[in-house]
mmCIF file of C-alpha atoms in Angstrom:
data_model
loop_
_atom_site.group_PDB
_atom_site.id
_atom_site.type_symbol
_atom_site.label_atom_id
_atom_site.label_comp_id
_atom_site.label_asym_id
_atom_site.label_seq_id
_atom_site.Cartn_x
_atom_site.Cartn_y
_atom_site.Cartn_z
ATOM 1 C CA MET A 1 94.637 160.967 109.653
ATOM 2 C CA ALA A 2 97.248 161.745 112.282
ATOM 3 C CA ALA A 3 97.348 165.177 113.882
ATOM 4 C CA PRO A 4 100.405 167.370 113.241
ATOM 5 C CA PRO A 5 103.399 166.966 115.550
ATOM 6 C CA ILE A 6 104.132 169.491 118.273
ATOM 7 C CA TYR A 7 106.137 172.288 116.685
ATOM 8 C CA ASP A 8 109.018 174.038 118.465
ATOM 9 C CA GLY A 9 110.036 176.625 115.871
ATOM 10 C CA SER A 10 112.703 174.545 114.139
ATOM 11 C CA MET A 11 113.594 175.697 110.626
ATOM 12 C CA ALA A 12 114.140 172.118 109.497
ATOM 13 C CA THR A 13 110.593 171.028 110.375
ATOM 14 C CA CYS A 14 108.694 174.246 109.646
ATOM 15 C CA GLU A 15 107.461 173.310 106.185
ATOM 16 C CA GLY A 16 106.572 169.805 107.326
ATOM 17 C CA PHE A 17 104.492 171.178 110.191
ATOM 18 C CA ILE A 18 102.581 173.516 107.882
ATOM 19 C CA ASN A 19 101.924 170.728 105.380
ATOM 20 C CA SER A 20 100.707 168.437 108.165
ATOM 21 C CA CYS A 21 98.191 171.088 109.205
ATOM 22 C CA ARG A 22 97.038 171.515 105.605
ATOM 23 C CA LEU A 23 96.561 167.783 105.131
ATOM 24 C CA TYR A 24 94.586 167.339 108.326
ATOM 25 C CA MET A 25 92.250 170.237 107.567
ATOM 26 C CA SER A 26 91.670 169.092 104.009
ATOM 27 C CA ALA A 27 90.848 165.585 105.241
ATOM 28 C CA LYS A 28 88.426 166.781 107.938
ATOM 29 C CA PRO A 29 86.961 170.109 106.795
ATOM 30 C CA GLN A 30 83.839 169.588 108.910
ATOM 31 C CA GLU A 31 85.936 170.118 112.031
ATOM 32 C CA PHE A 32 86.964 173.630 110.951
ATOM 33 C CA PRO A 33 83.878 175.681 110.111
ATOM 34 C CA THR A 34 85.445 179.082 110.888
ATOM 35 C CA LEU A 35 88.786 180.798 110.412
ATOM 36 C CA ARG A 36 89.199 181.368 114.146
ATOM 37 C CA ILE A 37 88.808 177.650 114.834
ATOM 38 C CA LYS A 38 91.432 176.880 112.198
ATOM 39 C CA ILE A 39 93.890 179.396 113.614
ATOM 40 C CA THR A 40 93.521 178.371 117.250
ATOM 41 C CA TRP A 41 93.835 174.709 116.242
ATOM 42 C CA VAL A 42 97.150 175.364 114.458
ATOM 43 C CA LEU A 43 98.434 177.521 117.309
ATOM 44 C CA GLY A 44 97.571 174.724 119.719
ATOM 45 C CA PHE A 45 100.443 172.649 118.317
ATOM 46 C CA MET A 46 102.971 175.455 118.828
ATOM 47 C CA GLN A 47 103.751 174.579 122.427
ATOM 48 C CA THR A 48 107.515 174.791 122.929
ATOM 49 C CA GLY A 49 110.541 176.912 122.102
ATOM 50 C CA MET A 50 110.232 179.923 119.838
ATOM 51 C CA ALA A 51 106.972 178.563 118.440
ATOM 52 C CA GLN A 52 105.342 179.084 121.829
ATOM 53 C CA LEU A 53 106.436 182.725 121.820
ATOM 54 C CA PHE A 54 104.946 183.127 118.340
ATOM 55 C CA ARG A 55 101.685 181.570 119.547
ATOM 56 C CA ASP A 56 101.409 183.852 122.566
ATOM 57 C CA HIS A 57 102.167 186.919 120.467
ATOM 58 C CA PHE A 58 99.626 185.902 117.831
ATOM 59 C CA LEU A 59 96.884 185.289 120.392
ATOM 60 C CA ALA A 60 97.367 188.852 121.618
ATOM 61 C CA TYR A 61 97.405 190.066 118.001
ATOM 62 C CA MET A 62 94.035 188.385 117.382
ATOM 63 C CA ALA A 63 92.411 190.738 119.883
ATOM 64 C CA GLY A 64 93.396 193.844 117.921
ATOM 65 C CA PRO A 65 92.033 195.626 114.846
ATOM 66 C CA ASP A 66 94.974 194.643 112.636
ATOM 67 C CA TYR A 67 93.933 191.007 112.861
ATOM 68 C CA GLN A 68 90.417 191.865 111.741
ATOM 69 C CA ALA A 69 91.682 193.820 108.754
ATOM 70 C CA HIS A 70 94.377 191.376 107.686
ATOM 71 C CA TYR A 71 92.676 188.053 108.412
ATOM 72 C CA GLU A 72 88.926 188.277 108.919
ATOM 73 C CA GLN A 73 88.427 190.726 106.054
ATOM 74 C CA SER A 74 90.942 189.064 103.745
ATOM 75 C CA THR A 75 90.006 188.258 100.151
ATOM 76 C CA GLU A 76 92.128 185.101 100.210
ATOM 77 C CA PRO A 77 90.185 181.958 99.182
ATOM 78 C CA ASP A 78 91.303 180.369 102.456
ATOM 79 C CA PRO A 79 92.707 182.945 104.901
ATOM 80 C CA ILE A 80 94.403 180.225 106.975
ATOM 81 C CA GLU A 81 97.125 180.422 104.325
ATOM 82 C CA LEU A 82 97.975 183.841 105.739
ATOM 83 C CA LEU A 83 98.826 182.208 109.060
ATOM 84 C CA TYR A 84 100.959 179.599 107.323
ATOM 85 C CA ALA A 85 102.794 182.403 105.528
ATOM 86 C CA ASP A 86 103.417 184.205 108.822
ATOM 87 C CA ILE A 87 104.685 180.996 110.431
ATOM 88 C CA TYR A 88 106.994 180.315 107.508
ATOM 89 C CA LYS A 89 108.225 183.903 107.530
ATOM 90 C CA ALA A 90 109.082 183.547 111.215
ATOM 91 C CA PHE A 91 110.655 180.081 111.146
ATOM 92 C CA GLY A 92 111.100 178.791 107.596
ATOM 93 C CA ASP A 93 114.206 178.678 105.446
ATOM 94 C CA PRO A 94 114.419 182.036 103.616
ATOM 95 C CA ASN A 95 116.375 180.466 100.764
ATOM 96 C CA LYS A 96 115.391 176.831 100.395
ATOM 97 C CA GLN A 97 117.142 176.368 97.076
ATOM 98 C CA ALA A 98 120.496 177.662 98.334
ATOM 99 C CA THR A 99 120.250 175.366 101.346
ATOM 100 C CA ALA A 100 119.422 172.397 99.126
ATOM 101 C CA ILE A 101 122.345 173.182 96.813
ATOM 102 C CA GLN A 102 124.687 173.279 99.788
ATOM 103 C CA GLU A 103 123.314 169.936 100.950
ATOM 104 C CA ILE A 104 123.595 168.228 97.575
ATOM 105 C CA THR A 105 127.160 169.434 97.021
ATOM 106 C CA THR A 106 128.401 168.287 100.431
ATOM 107 C CA ILE A 107 126.415 165.114 101.140
ATOM 108 C CA ARG A 108 128.471 161.925 101.483
ATOM 109 C CA GLN A 109 127.407 158.301 101.754
ATOM 110 C CA GLY A 110 129.696 157.443 104.653
ATOM 111 C CA SER A 111 128.431 154.474 106.654
ATOM 112 C CA LYS A 112 124.899 154.620 105.247
ATOM 113 C CA SER A 113 123.514 151.880 103.038
ATOM 114 C CA ALA A 114 122.784 152.737 99.416
ATOM 115 C CA GLU A 115 119.046 152.922 100.107
ATOM 116 C CA GLU A 116 119.492 155.305 103.041
ATOM 117 C CA HIS A 117 121.901 157.512 101.143
ATOM 118 C CA ILE A 118 119.695 157.693 98.055
ATOM 119 C CA GLN A 119 116.650 158.751 100.071
ATOM 120 C CA LEU A 120 118.597 161.655 101.582
ATOM 121 C CA PHE A 121 120.113 162.563 98.221
ATOM 122 C CA LYS A 122 116.695 162.604 96.530
ATOM 123 C CA GLN A 123 115.351 165.107 99.043
ATOM 124 C CA SER A 124 118.194 167.538 98.407
ATOM 125 C CA TYR A 125 118.072 166.981 94.653
ATOM 126 C CA MET A 126 114.362 167.755 94.381
ATOM 127 C CA ARG A 127 114.814 171.065 96.215
ATOM 128 C CA SER A 128 118.040 172.086 94.487
ATOM 129 C CA GLY A 129 116.653 172.858 91.040
ATOM 130 C CA TYR A 130 119.525 170.899 89.483
ATOM 131 C CA GLY A 131 119.071 169.237 86.109
ATOM 132 C CA GLU A 132 119.648 165.524 85.686
ATOM 133 C CA VAL A 133 123.193 165.816 84.328
ATOM 134 C CA ALA A 134 124.291 167.903 87.307
ATOM 135 C CA GLY A 135 122.371 165.570 89.603
ATOM 136 C CA ILE A 136 124.227 162.523 88.265
ATOM 137 C CA HIS A 137 127.547 164.303 88.765
ATOM 138 C CA GLU A 138 126.764 165.136 92.398
ATOM 139 C CA PHE A 139 125.383 161.672 93.071
ATOM 140 C CA LYS A 140 128.563 160.015 91.806
ATOM 141 C CA ARG A 141 130.654 162.418 93.885
ATOM 142 C CA SER A 142 128.655 161.550 96.999
ATOM 143 C CA LEU A 143 129.311 157.802 96.813
ATOM 144 C CA ASN A 144 132.045 156.024 98.727
ATOM 145 C CA SER A 145 135.055 155.581 96.438
ATOM 146 C CA PRO A 146 135.076 151.750 96.375
ATOM 147 C CA LEU A 147 131.391 151.654 95.449
ATOM 148 C CA LEU A 148 131.851 154.298 92.763
ATOM 149 C CA ASP A 149 134.804 152.355 91.332
ATOM 150 C CA LYS A 150 132.602 149.271 91.117
ATOM 151 C CA CYS A 151 129.925 151.275 89.309
ATOM 152 C CA MET A 152 132.394 152.745 86.839
ATOM 153 C CA ALA A 153 133.516 149.225 85.904
ATOM 154 C CA VAL A 154 130.063 148.441 84.507
ATOM 155 C CA PRO A 155 130.248 148.096 80.685
ATOM 156 C CA GLU A 156 127.382 150.513 79.983
ATOM 157 C CA LEU A 157 126.979 153.301 82.506
ATOM 158 C CA PRO A 158 123.459 154.550 83.290
ATOM 159 C CA THR A 159 122.335 157.793 81.684
ATOM 160 C CA THR A 160 119.555 158.707 84.126
ATOM 161 C CA LEU A 161 119.500 159.241 87.868
ATOM 162 C CA ASP A 162 116.899 156.530 88.382
ATOM 163 C CA LYS A 163 119.146 154.001 86.633
ATOM 164 C CA TRP A 164 122.102 155.165 88.720
ATOM 165 C CA TYR A 165 120.046 154.607 91.852
ATOM 166 C CA GLU A 166 119.172 151.082 90.700
ATOM 167 C CA LEU A 167 122.792 150.241 89.881
ATOM 168 C CA VAL A 168 124.160 151.530 93.179
ATOM 169 C CA ILE A 169 121.511 149.725 95.224
ATOM 170 C CA ARG A 170 122.155 146.455 93.362
ATOM 171 C CA LEU A 171 125.932 146.587 93.816
ATOM 172 C CA ASP A 172 125.659 147.687 97.436
ATOM 173 C CA ARG A 173 123.261 144.842 98.232
ATOM 174 C CA GLN A 174 125.516 142.327 96.505
ATOM 175 C CA TRP A 175 128.460 143.476 98.580
ATOM 176 C CA ARG A 176 126.561 143.412 101.863
ATOM 177 C CA GLN A 177 125.199 139.950 101.087
ATOM 178 C CA ALA A 178 128.700 138.706 100.267
ATOM 179 C CA VAL A 179 130.046 140.112 103.537
ATOM 180 C CA ALA A 180 127.222 138.500 105.525
ATOM 181 C CA GLU A 181 127.783 135.128 103.847
ATOM 182 C CA ARG A 182 131.536 135.351 104.367
ATOM 183 C CA LYS A 183 131.028 135.970 108.073
ATOM 184 C CA MET A 184 128.575 133.077 108.259
ATOM 185 C CA PHE A 185 130.991 130.721 106.491
ATOM 186 C CA ALA A 186 133.816 131.828 108.768
ATOM 187 C CA THR A 187 131.675 131.154 111.834
ATOM 188 C CA ARG A 188 130.769 127.701 110.596
ATOM 189 C CA GLY A 189 134.387 126.917 109.837
ATOM 190 C CA GLY A 190 135.546 128.105 113.244
ATOM 191 C CA SER A 191 132.989 125.949 115.055
ATOM 192 C CA SER A 192 133.896 122.701 113.257
ATOM 193 C CA THR A 193 135.340 119.966 115.460
ATOM 194 C CA GLY A 194 138.069 117.510 114.630
ATOM 195 C CA THR A 195 139.343 114.811 117.004
ATOM 196 C CA GLY A 196 137.743 116.182 120.131
ATOM 197 C CA SER A 197 139.023 119.756 119.711
ATOM 198 C CA GLN A 198 137.895 122.733 117.661
ATOM 199 C CA THR A 199 139.862 123.479 114.518
ATOM 200 C CA ALA A 200 139.498 126.551 112.379
ATOM 201 C CA GLN A 201 138.414 125.603 108.882
ATOM 202 C CA ARG A 202 139.259 127.764 105.912
ATOM 203 C CA ASP A 203 136.198 128.735 103.906
ATOM 204 C CA PRO A 204 136.860 127.733 100.275
ATOM 205 C CA ASN A 205 134.469 130.456 99.064
ATOM 206 C CA ALA A 206 135.883 133.286 101.148
ATOM 207 C CA MET A 207 137.915 136.015 99.481
ATOM 208 C CA GLN A 208 141.615 135.308 99.941
ATOM 209 C CA VAL A 209 144.332 137.842 100.573
ATOM 210 C CA ASP A 210 147.155 137.141 98.191
ATOM 211 C CA ARG A 211 150.598 138.101 99.417
ATOM 212 C CA ASN A 212 151.234 140.014 96.235
ATOM 213 C CA ARG A 213 147.914 141.879 96.292
ATOM 214 C CA GLY A 214 148.041 143.486 99.729
ATOM 215 C CA PRO A 215 145.310 143.520 102.403
ATOM 216 C CA LEU A 216 141.617 143.289 101.610
ATOM 217 C CA ARG A 217 139.874 146.639 101.908
ATOM 218 C CA CYS A 218 136.335 147.435 102.971
ATOM 219 C CA TYR A 219 134.038 147.932 100.005
ATOM 220 C CA ASN A 220 132.047 150.525 101.928
ATOM 221 C CA CYS A 221 134.741 152.874 103.244
ATOM 222 C CA GLY A 222 137.884 151.736 101.412
ATOM 223 C CA GLN A 223 139.880 151.161 104.602
ATOM 224 C CA ALA A 224 141.895 148.033 105.360
ATOM 225 C CA GLY A 225 141.408 145.883 108.424
ATOM 226 C CA HIS A 226 137.690 145.112 108.227
ATOM 227 C CA MET A 227 135.071 143.948 105.758
ATOM 228 C CA ALA A 228 132.223 146.426 106.251
#
């Protein structure tokens, strides 16, 4: 079991730091026989930034009567949770759901692969409190337009988020594989030799640009001039 990372007071990593401390203590309870040992161990990872100021203030607080009344005489099943609550109050997101909703309504795929984008989307979705119908709507909105167009051309559209994830990953992988193969074929064609000199060979399997159809556009971003 890895020890928690050094914590600097960042809002984005506050909950993760607290959960890391919880996991470590639950895995090795024999190392933490007293509340004071638990508290000083957690504070030991608060070494930089605003977290260091919190640590120094709390160490001074531990010498006073308020600490005894609030912590040592607490009726909490595990009083270390009081410290976690104080840390979260000082550094955590006061409105996690609102933050998640903002994330899920503004997230865009951009240059990320389908797998990368879905992992980020899932995190925001789980915290947002959105139902599946609203989640599907936001997921579709977040996709790059060419990829979404490809999805919408499927005869039977998925009705669950998990199925949408599967469809998007499959189509995105197909496109990326096609681009990689096209580049490989083009390289092979360009390196072919004729009568002592190199001649560029046209790949019979490569996608052609018809004069009447306009330039080929990137499947990922929708822009002309490149493949991906």
